[in-house]
mmCIF file of C-alpha atoms and ligand atoms in Angstrom:
data_model
loop_
_atom_site.group_PDB
_atom_site.id
_atom_site.type_symbol
_atom_site.label_atom_id
_atom_site.label_comp_id
_atom_site.label_asym_id
_atom_site.label_seq_id
_atom_site.Cartn_x
_atom_site.Cartn_y
_atom_site.Cartn_z
ATOM 1 C CA MET A 277 78.200 8.087 -6.134
ATOM 2 C CA THR A 278 77.104 9.780 -2.948
ATOM 3 C CA THR A 279 74.065 8.741 -1.017
ATOM 4 C CA ASN A 280 71.625 11.550 -0.847
ATOM 5 C CA THR A 281 69.433 11.312 2.200
ATOM 6 C CA LYS A 282 68.447 14.929 2.019
ATOM 7 C CA VAL A 283 64.901 16.062 2.498
ATOM 8 C CA VAL A 284 63.096 17.096 -0.686
ATOM 9 C CA GLY A 285 59.780 18.894 -0.351
ATOM 10 C CA ARG A 286 57.464 20.189 -3.010
ATOM 11 C CA LEU A 287 55.007 22.946 -3.780
ATOM 12 C CA ALA A 288 52.303 21.703 -6.133
ATOM 13 C CA PRO A 289 49.818 24.429 -7.087
ATOM 14 C CA SER A 290 46.926 23.624 -9.415
ATOM 15 C CA PRO A 291 46.405 26.506 -11.846
ATOM 16 C CA THR A 292 42.670 25.897 -11.920
ATOM 17 C CA GLY A 293 42.097 29.161 -10.090
ATOM 18 C CA ALA A 294 43.837 31.842 -8.067
ATOM 19 C CA GLN A 295 45.916 30.887 -5.036
ATOM 20 C CA HIS A 296 44.408 32.088 -1.772
ATOM 21 C CA LEU A 297 45.452 32.358 1.874
ATOM 22 C CA GLY A 298 44.596 28.707 2.505
ATOM 23 C CA ASN A 299 47.005 27.571 -0.207
ATOM 24 C CA ALA A 300 49.637 29.973 1.112
ATOM 25 C CA ARG A 301 49.400 28.454 4.591
ATOM 26 C CA THR A 302 50.006 24.955 3.248
ATOM 27 C CA TYR A 303 52.889 26.144 1.046
ATOM 28 C CA LEU A 304 54.475 27.967 3.983
ATOM 29 C CA ILE A 305 54.348 24.839 6.157
ATOM 30 C CA ALA A 306 55.791 22.687 3.347
ATOM 31 C CA TRP A 307 58.541 25.209 2.661
ATOM 32 C CA LEU A 308 59.522 25.681 6.297
ATOM 33 C CA SER A 309 59.562 21.951 6.913
ATOM 34 C CA ALA A 310 61.974 21.242 4.054
ATOM 35 C CA ARG A 311 64.121 24.342 4.562
ATOM 36 C CA SER A 312 64.416 23.939 8.314
ATOM 37 C CA GLN A 313 65.894 20.485 7.673
ATOM 38 C CA GLY A 314 68.320 21.910 5.095
ATOM 39 C CA GLY A 315 66.291 20.299 2.331
ATOM 40 C CA ARG A 316 65.487 21.133 -1.254
ATOM 41 C CA MET A 317 62.181 22.372 -2.559
ATOM 42 C CA VAL A 318 60.719 21.662 -5.973
ATOM 43 C CA LEU A 319 57.891 23.527 -7.653
ATOM 44 C CA ARG A 320 55.499 21.546 -9.805
ATOM 45 C CA ILE A 321 52.606 23.049 -11.699
ATOM 46 C CA GLU A 322 49.719 20.583 -11.589
ATOM 47 C CA ASP A 323 48.074 21.485 -14.863
ATOM 48 C CA ILE A 324 47.071 17.920 -15.674
ATOM 49 C CA ASP A 325 43.389 18.792 -15.661
ATOM 50 C CA ALA A 326 43.978 20.836 -18.792
ATOM 51 C CA SER A 327 40.355 21.818 -19.430
ATOM 52 C CA ARG A 328 40.162 23.462 -15.998
ATOM 53 C CA VAL A 329 43.397 25.463 -16.221
ATOM 54 C CA ARG A 330 42.660 29.187 -16.130
ATOM 55 C CA PRO A 331 44.594 31.626 -18.311
ATOM 56 C CA GLY A 332 47.298 33.422 -16.351
ATOM 57 C CA ALA A 333 46.910 31.172 -13.304
ATOM 58 C CA ILE A 334 50.342 29.537 -13.708
ATOM 59 C CA GLU A 335 52.180 32.871 -13.861
ATOM 60 C CA SER A 336 50.093 34.174 -10.999
ATOM 61 C CA ALA A 337 50.879 31.179 -8.743
ATOM 62 C CA ILE A 338 54.598 31.643 -9.448
ATOM 63 C CA ASP A 339 54.371 35.371 -8.649
ATOM 64 C CA ASP A 340 52.514 34.579 -5.408
ATOM 65 C CA LEU A 341 55.239 32.185 -4.214
ATOM 66 C CA ARG A 342 58.016 34.637 -5.109
ATOM 67 C CA TRP A 343 56.166 37.450 -3.370
ATOM 68 C CA LEU A 344 55.884 35.378 -0.201
ATOM 69 C CA GLY A 345 59.590 34.507 -0.369
ATOM 70 C CA LEU A 346 58.949 30.770 -0.761
ATOM 71 C CA HIS A 347 61.781 30.038 -3.177
ATOM 72 C CA TRP A 348 62.324 26.728 -4.900
ATOM 73 C CA ASP A 349 65.328 24.958 -6.394
ATOM 74 C CA GLY A 350 65.946 23.953 -9.972
ATOM 75 C CA GLU A 351 63.689 24.134 -12.970
ATOM 76 C CA LEU A 352 59.980 24.443 -12.694
ATOM 77 C CA ILE A 353 58.282 21.084 -13.324
ATOM 78 C CA VAL A 354 55.176 21.209 -15.490
ATOM 79 C CA GLN A 355 52.967 18.158 -15.174
ATOM 80 C CA THR A 356 51.580 18.217 -18.730
ATOM 81 C CA GLN A 357 55.149 17.983 -20.037
ATOM 82 C CA ARG A 358 55.640 14.697 -18.215
ATOM 83 C CA VAL A 359 52.941 12.646 -19.909
ATOM 84 C CA ASN A 360 55.494 10.204 -21.360
ATOM 85 C CA ALA A 361 56.665 9.309 -17.857
ATOM 86 C CA HIS A 362 53.050 8.915 -16.775
ATOM 87 C CA ARG A 363 52.374 6.668 -19.763
ATOM 88 C CA ASP A 364 55.416 4.495 -18.967
ATOM 89 C CA ALA A 365 54.077 3.981 -15.455
ATOM 90 C CA LEU A 366 50.665 3.031 -16.846
ATOM 91 C CA ASP A 367 52.336 0.489 -19.139
ATOM 92 C CA ARG A 368 54.084 -1.061 -16.165
ATOM 93 C CA LEU A 369 50.810 -1.336 -14.281
ATOM 94 C CA LYS A 370 49.245 -2.974 -17.361
ATOM 95 C CA ALA A 371 52.097 -5.485 -17.578
ATOM 96 C CA LEU A 372 51.508 -6.346 -13.927
ATOM 97 C CA GLU A 373 47.720 -6.707 -14.568
ATOM 98 C CA LEU A 374 47.163 -4.192 -11.782
ATOM 99 C CA VAL A 375 44.941 -2.035 -13.991
ATOM 100 C CA TYR A 376 42.042 -2.863 -16.282
ATOM 101 C CA PRO A 377 40.133 -0.917 -18.927
ATOM 102 C CA CYS A 378 36.813 0.480 -17.695
ATOM 103 C CA THR A 379 34.101 1.557 -20.127
ATOM 104 C CA CYS A 380 31.582 2.572 -17.461
ATOM 105 C CA THR A 381 29.833 5.889 -17.646
ATOM 106 C CA ARG A 382 28.984 7.851 -14.536
ATOM 107 C CA SER A 383 25.373 6.681 -14.713
ATOM 108 C CA ASP A 384 26.425 3.014 -15.138
ATOM 109 C CA ILE A 385 28.337 3.347 -11.885
ATOM 110 C CA GLU A 386 25.594 5.183 -10.044
ATOM 111 C CA ARG A 387 23.004 2.609 -11.095
ATOM 112 C CA ALA A 388 25.155 -0.320 -10.005
ATOM 113 C CA ALA A 389 26.453 1.168 -6.757
ATOM 114 C CA SER A 390 24.268 0.336 -3.796
ATOM 115 C CA ALA A 391 25.833 1.923 -0.735
ATOM 116 C CA PRO A 392 25.410 5.622 0.001
ATOM 117 C CA HIS A 393 28.606 7.544 -0.510
ATOM 118 C CA ALA A 394 30.474 10.561 0.750
ATOM 119 C CA GLU A 395 29.778 13.656 -1.300
ATOM 120 C CA ASN A 396 33.324 14.250 -2.523
ATOM 121 C CA GLU A 397 34.183 10.664 -3.125
ATOM 122 C CA GLY A 398 31.389 9.641 -5.457
ATOM 123 C CA PRO A 399 29.917 6.164 -5.396
ATOM 124 C CA ILE A 400 32.085 3.152 -4.688
ATOM 125 C CA TYR A 401 33.065 1.666 -8.038
ATOM 126 C CA PRO A 402 31.201 -1.648 -8.134
ATOM 127 C CA GLY A 403 33.816 -3.515 -10.175
ATOM 128 C CA LEU A 404 31.721 -3.882 -13.330
ATOM 129 C CA CYS A 405 34.831 -4.114 -15.528
ATOM 130 C CA ALA A 406 37.183 -5.806 -13.060
ATOM 131 C CA HIS A 407 36.941 -9.140 -14.914
ATOM 132 C CA ARG A 408 38.846 -7.632 -17.857
ATOM 133 C CA ARG A 409 42.508 -8.171 -18.578
ATOM 134 C CA ALA A 410 44.747 -5.345 -19.771
ATOM 135 C CA SER A 411 44.878 -6.848 -23.271
ATOM 136 C CA ASP A 412 41.090 -6.580 -23.588
ATOM 137 C CA ALA A 413 41.640 -2.869 -24.244
ATOM 138 C CA GLU A 414 42.518 -3.651 -27.870
ATOM 139 C CA SER A 415 39.062 -4.937 -28.657
ATOM 140 C CA LEU A 416 37.243 -2.041 -26.968
ATOM 141 C CA ALA A 417 38.159 0.719 -29.408
ATOM 142 C CA PRO A 418 36.566 2.982 -30.547
ATOM 143 C CA ARG A 419 34.656 2.958 -27.262
ATOM 144 C CA PRO A 420 36.339 5.334 -24.806
ATOM 145 C CA PHE A 421 37.710 3.692 -21.689
ATOM 146 C CA ALA A 422 39.591 4.649 -18.547
ATOM 147 C CA TRP A 423 42.169 2.531 -16.706
ATOM 148 C CA ARG A 424 41.346 1.551 -13.134
ATOM 149 C CA MET A 425 43.740 0.346 -10.481
ATOM 150 C CA ARG A 426 42.724 -2.829 -8.668
ATOM 151 C CA THR A 427 42.307 -2.364 -4.929
ATOM 152 C CA THR A 428 42.074 -4.922 -2.167
ATOM 153 C CA ASN A 429 39.738 -5.107 0.789
ATOM 154 C CA GLU A 430 42.233 -4.172 3.466
ATOM 155 C CA ALA A 431 43.144 -1.113 5.477
ATOM 156 C CA ILE A 432 46.196 0.710 4.139
ATOM 157 C CA PRO A 433 48.013 2.256 7.083
ATOM 158 C CA PHE A 434 50.295 5.269 7.084
ATOM 159 C CA ASP A 435 51.820 7.449 9.705
ATOM 160 C CA ASP A 436 50.740 11.032 9.143
ATOM 161 C CA GLY A 437 53.314 13.544 10.354
ATOM 162 C CA LEU A 438 50.643 15.611 12.077
ATOM 163 C CA ARG A 439 47.779 13.216 12.871
ATOM 164 C CA GLY A 440 49.693 10.069 13.644
ATOM 165 C CA PRO A 441 48.472 6.655 12.451
ATOM 166 C CA VAL A 442 45.761 6.647 9.772
ATOM 167 C CA ALA A 443 44.356 3.566 8.026
ATOM 168 C CA LEU A 444 41.868 3.606 5.165
ATOM 169 C CA ASN A 445 40.314 0.742 3.258
ATOM 170 C CA LEU A 446 39.869 1.652 -0.402
ATOM 171 C CA HIS A 447 36.932 -0.716 -0.752
ATOM 172 C CA GLN A 448 35.114 1.614 1.629
ATOM 173 C CA ILE A 449 36.165 4.845 -0.085
ATOM 174 C CA GLY A 450 35.643 4.525 -3.810
ATOM 175 C CA GLY A 451 36.969 1.081 -4.697
ATOM 176 C CA ASP A 452 39.100 0.565 -7.799
ATOM 177 C CA PHE A 453 40.194 4.034 -8.863
ATOM 178 C CA VAL A 454 40.972 5.725 -12.157
ATOM 179 C CA VAL A 455 44.659 6.197 -12.993
ATOM 180 C CA TRP A 456 44.135 7.110 -16.647
ATOM 181 C CA LYS A 457 41.086 9.002 -17.867
ATOM 182 C CA ASN A 458 38.913 8.121 -20.828
ATOM 183 C CA ASP A 459 40.130 11.228 -22.675
ATOM 184 C CA ASP A 460 43.521 9.465 -22.779
ATOM 185 C CA SER A 461 45.202 11.652 -20.167
ATOM 186 C CA PRO A 462 46.726 10.690 -16.801
ATOM 187 C CA ALA A 463 44.598 11.038 -13.680
ATOM 188 C CA TYR A 464 45.863 13.006 -10.672
ATOM 189 C CA GLN A 465 46.646 9.901 -8.554
ATOM 190 C CA LEU A 466 49.095 8.462 -11.061
ATOM 191 C CA ALA A 467 50.646 11.755 -12.203
ATOM 192 C CA VAL A 468 51.356 12.896 -8.663
ATOM 193 C CA VAL A 469 53.087 9.637 -7.682
ATOM 194 C CA VAL A 470 55.216 9.446 -10.826
ATOM 195 C CA ASP A 471 56.194 13.102 -10.553
ATOM 196 C CA ASP A 472 56.975 13.027 -6.837
ATOM 197 C CA ALA A 473 58.998 9.813 -7.224
ATOM 198 C CA ASP A 474 60.974 11.131 -10.214
ATOM 199 C CA ALA A 475 61.764 14.382 -8.404
ATOM 200 C CA GLY A 476 62.992 12.407 -5.377
ATOM 201 C CA VAL A 477 60.404 14.000 -3.100
ATOM 202 C CA THR A 478 60.760 12.687 0.451
ATOM 203 C CA GLU A 479 57.963 14.619 2.114
ATOM 204 C CA VAL A 480 54.520 15.554 0.880
ATOM 205 C CA ILE A 481 52.826 18.278 2.876
ATOM 206 C CA ARG A 482 49.347 19.174 1.676
ATOM 207 C CA GLY A 483 45.800 19.942 2.740
ATOM 208 C CA ASP A 484 43.932 17.316 4.717
ATOM 209 C CA ASP A 485 41.202 17.199 2.078
ATOM 210 C CA LEU A 486 43.657 14.933 0.249
ATOM 211 C CA ILE A 487 43.862 12.275 2.968
ATOM 212 C CA PRO A 488 41.676 9.851 0.947
ATOM 213 C CA SER A 489 44.197 10.119 -1.907
ATOM 214 C CA THR A 490 47.078 8.919 0.236
ATOM 215 C CA PRO A 491 46.173 5.193 0.416
ATOM 216 C CA ARG A 492 45.646 5.240 -3.358
ATOM 217 C CA GLN A 493 49.033 6.820 -3.867
ATOM 218 C CA LEU A 494 50.671 4.391 -1.436
ATOM 219 C CA LEU A 495 49.294 1.531 -3.505
ATOM 220 C CA LEU A 496 50.840 3.071 -6.619
ATOM 221 C CA TYR A 497 54.195 3.636 -4.912
ATOM 222 C CA ARG A 498 54.234 -0.014 -3.951
ATOM 223 C CA ALA A 499 53.167 -1.238 -7.399
ATOM 224 C CA LEU A 500 55.757 0.900 -9.188
ATOM 225 C CA GLY A 501 58.512 -0.087 -6.772
ATOM 226 C CA HIS A 502 59.230 3.364 -5.359
ATOM 227 C CA ASP A 503 59.814 4.292 -1.733
ATOM 228 C CA ALA A 504 56.864 6.300 -0.459
ATOM 229 C CA PRO A 505 57.502 9.779 0.959
ATOM 230 C CA LYS A 506 56.459 10.908 4.404
ATOM 231 C CA PHE A 507 52.947 12.386 4.365
ATOM 232 C CA VAL A 508 51.768 15.346 6.410
ATOM 233 C CA HIS A 509 48.188 16.552 6.013
ATOM 234 C CA VAL A 510 47.500 19.988 7.377
ATOM 235 C CA PRO A 511 44.078 21.393 8.321
ATOM 236 C CA LEU A 512 42.453 23.731 5.847
ATOM 237 C CA VAL A 513 41.573 27.387 6.256
ATOM 238 C CA ILE A 514 37.819 27.947 6.405
ATOM 239 C CA ASP A 515 35.656 31.050 6.453
ATOM 240 C CA GLU A 516 33.250 32.141 9.184
ATOM 241 C CA ASP A 517 30.447 30.053 7.687
ATOM 242 C CA ALA A 518 32.696 27.003 8.095
ATOM 243 C CA ARG A 519 33.040 26.754 4.354
ATOM 244 C CA ARG A 520 36.429 25.878 3.063
ATOM 245 C CA LEU A 521 38.197 28.723 1.324
ATOM 246 C CA ALA A 522 37.885 27.892 -2.283
ATOM 247 C CA LYS A 523 39.646 29.694 -5.023
ATOM 248 C CA ARG A 524 36.324 31.366 -5.770
ATOM 249 C CA HIS A 525 36.500 33.339 -2.501
ATOM 250 C CA GLY A 526 37.973 36.277 -4.285
ATOM 251 C CA ASP A 527 38.784 38.296 -1.225
ATOM 252 C CA THR A 528 41.560 36.044 0.049
ATOM 253 C CA ARG A 529 43.308 35.749 -3.270
ATOM 254 C CA LEU A 530 46.993 36.469 -2.774
ATOM 255 C CA SER A 531 47.103 38.562 -5.926
ATOM 256 C CA LEU A 532 44.371 40.771 -4.499
ATOM 257 C CA LEU A 533 46.184 41.218 -1.172
ATOM 258 C CA ARG A 534 49.290 42.103 -3.138
ATOM 259 C CA GLU A 535 47.439 44.658 -5.236
ATOM 260 C CA ALA A 536 45.821 46.152 -2.138
ATOM 261 C CA GLY A 537 49.310 46.967 -0.866
ATOM 262 C CA VAL A 538 49.413 44.336 1.890
ATOM 263 C CA ALA A 539 53.043 43.386 2.569
ATOM 264 C CA PRO A 540 54.042 39.729 2.173
ATOM 265 C CA GLU A 541 55.536 39.883 5.691
ATOM 266 C CA ALA A 542 52.093 40.815 7.024
ATOM 267 C CA VAL A 543 50.547 37.777 5.342
ATOM 268 C CA LEU A 544 53.325 35.535 6.655
ATOM 269 C CA GLY A 545 52.836 36.968 10.150
ATOM 270 C CA LEU A 546 49.146 36.137 10.013
ATOM 271 C CA LEU A 547 49.846 32.604 8.803
ATOM 272 C CA ALA A 548 52.641 32.054 11.343
ATOM 273 C CA TRP A 549 50.326 33.192 14.137
ATOM 274 C CA SER A 550 47.615 30.792 12.872
ATOM 275 C CA CYS A 551 50.184 27.982 13.111
ATOM 276 C CA GLY A 552 51.156 28.853 16.676
ATOM 277 C CA TRP A 553 54.706 29.979 15.884
ATOM 278 C CA ILE A 554 54.289 33.592 16.988
ATOM 279 C CA ASP A 555 52.037 35.010 19.703
ATOM 280 C CA GLU A 556 50.758 38.008 17.813
ATOM 281 C CA VAL A 557 50.067 38.927 14.224
ATOM 282 C CA VAL A 558 53.249 40.868 13.439
ATOM 283 C CA PRO A 559 55.080 41.109 10.114
ATOM 284 C CA ILE A 560 57.803 38.525 9.604
ATOM 285 C CA ARG A 561 59.849 37.216 6.656
ATOM 286 C CA SER A 562 59.818 33.594 5.499
ATOM 287 C CA VAL A 563 63.503 33.134 6.413
ATOM 288 C CA ASP A 564 62.938 34.554 9.878
ATOM 289 C CA LEU A 565 60.367 31.834 10.494
ATOM 290 C CA LEU A 566 62.914 29.057 10.001
ATOM 291 C CA GLY A 567 63.936 29.079 13.641
ATOM 292 C CA ARG A 568 60.329 29.213 14.842
ATOM 293 C CA TYR A 569 58.788 26.482 12.710
ATOM 294 C CA ARG A 570 57.376 23.529 14.656
ATOM 295 C CA LEU A 571 55.049 21.060 13.031
ATOM 296 C CA ASP A 572 53.485 20.006 16.322
ATOM 297 C CA ALA A 573 52.503 23.590 17.211
ATOM 298 C CA ILE A 574 49.986 23.658 14.335
ATOM 299 C CA PRO A 575 46.404 23.362 15.640
ATOM 300 C CA ARG A 576 44.653 20.187 14.524
ATOM 301 C CA GLU A 577 41.431 22.045 13.713
ATOM 302 C CA PRO A 578 40.790 24.106 10.588
ATOM 303 C CA PHE A 579 41.875 27.736 10.882
ATOM 304 C CA VAL A 580 38.860 30.062 10.780
ATOM 305 C CA LEU A 581 39.680 33.175 8.846
ATOM 306 C CA THR A 582 37.500 36.092 9.946
ATOM 307 C CA ARG A 583 37.165 39.625 8.603
ATOM 308 C CA GLU A 584 38.597 40.813 11.896
ATOM 309 C CA ILE A 585 41.762 38.781 11.381
ATOM 310 C CA LEU A 586 42.076 40.146 7.869
ATOM 311 C CA THR A 587 41.895 43.714 9.163
ATOM 312 C CA LYS A 588 44.941 42.954 11.338
ATOM 313 C CA ILE A 589 47.006 42.875 8.181
ATOM 314 C CA GLY A 590 45.366 45.994 6.791
ATOM 315 C CA PHE A 591 42.891 44.234 4.524
ATOM 316 C CA PRO A 592 40.375 45.242 3.441
ATOM 317 C CA ALA A 593 41.617 48.803 3.755
HETATM 318 N N1 LIG B 711 47.657 20.328 -6.776
HETATM 319 C C1 LIG B 711 46.914 19.996 -5.601
HETATM 320 C C2 LIG B 711 46.238 21.238 -5.056
HETATM 321 O O1 LIG B 711 46.604 22.356 -5.392
HETATM 322 C C3 LIG B 711 47.795 19.389 -4.531
HETATM 323 C C4 LIG B 711 48.073 17.967 -4.829
HETATM 324 C C5 LIG B 711 49.029 17.318 -3.848
HETATM 325 O O2 LIG B 711 49.612 18.031 -3.013
HETATM 326 O O3 LIG B 711 49.207 16.119 -3.950
HETATM 327 O O4 LIG B 711 45.289 21.099 -4.306
HETATM 328 ZN ZN1 ZN B 712 33.792 -0.094 -15.620
#
């Protein structure tokens, strides 16, 4: 057996909408990081939130990555096809009594939670079901229940590849969190850890809106006995009103740029310029960026995408 210390990165689009320039920027950084270290790249479709998957969005995300020249290795990984692996991990957490069945509804939680909470995070789970043991699940049926991971009141530190040391206490950002939903499907936090660990991913590069997920995932890595990858959280792309580019901002959809006749090299040039790797917005291929990629050149603030910048790549015509 040979020891494989090679870098493995991943691209993990959610087919809940179209991929836009903000997604492309994160994918480009992830791709260049792995490739510039001679690493492998896996592509995983995060379709776990099945009810929110949009028709055609998987094919479209794949076309977008090919168009940009961000190639991956091996077979495409589809998250919904990995539910057995997710379930095995849940069973291990149950055996360790690290998870408990939670029958709370949203309003139960809101009523019981006292502290104000951050908009995206929801209220801190007040531990209403934390007294339960895993085996109590048997007597709960037919009531629907989720599985929550027990958290401790301590800061979980990690060294972010771009921001440096970060430490978050899960008791201050949501408390015990859901790893299995009450519709009997895996939650993002568990699926992502199991899938990244099984694919041998060594570096996770993603938007900094996911920073609060990292301590949760680190807890799961530890509980499941896997080595955690390196985490790099990159600033998002926002529009002129300081709103984050959501998939609903139709005009930065990659498929639309493609249809408008914008060249992928023009898009890559714009993104490379936004990351500080080239001085001007000029067309460039993904492979030609390999020698220019530097993580520490990326500005720490969100990138503001203006109409004027878009016209530099001939869009809108
Ligand atoms: N699928 C997520 C997204 O598209 C990324 C999740 C992750 O990188 O962990 O926002
Ligand atoms: Zn509960």
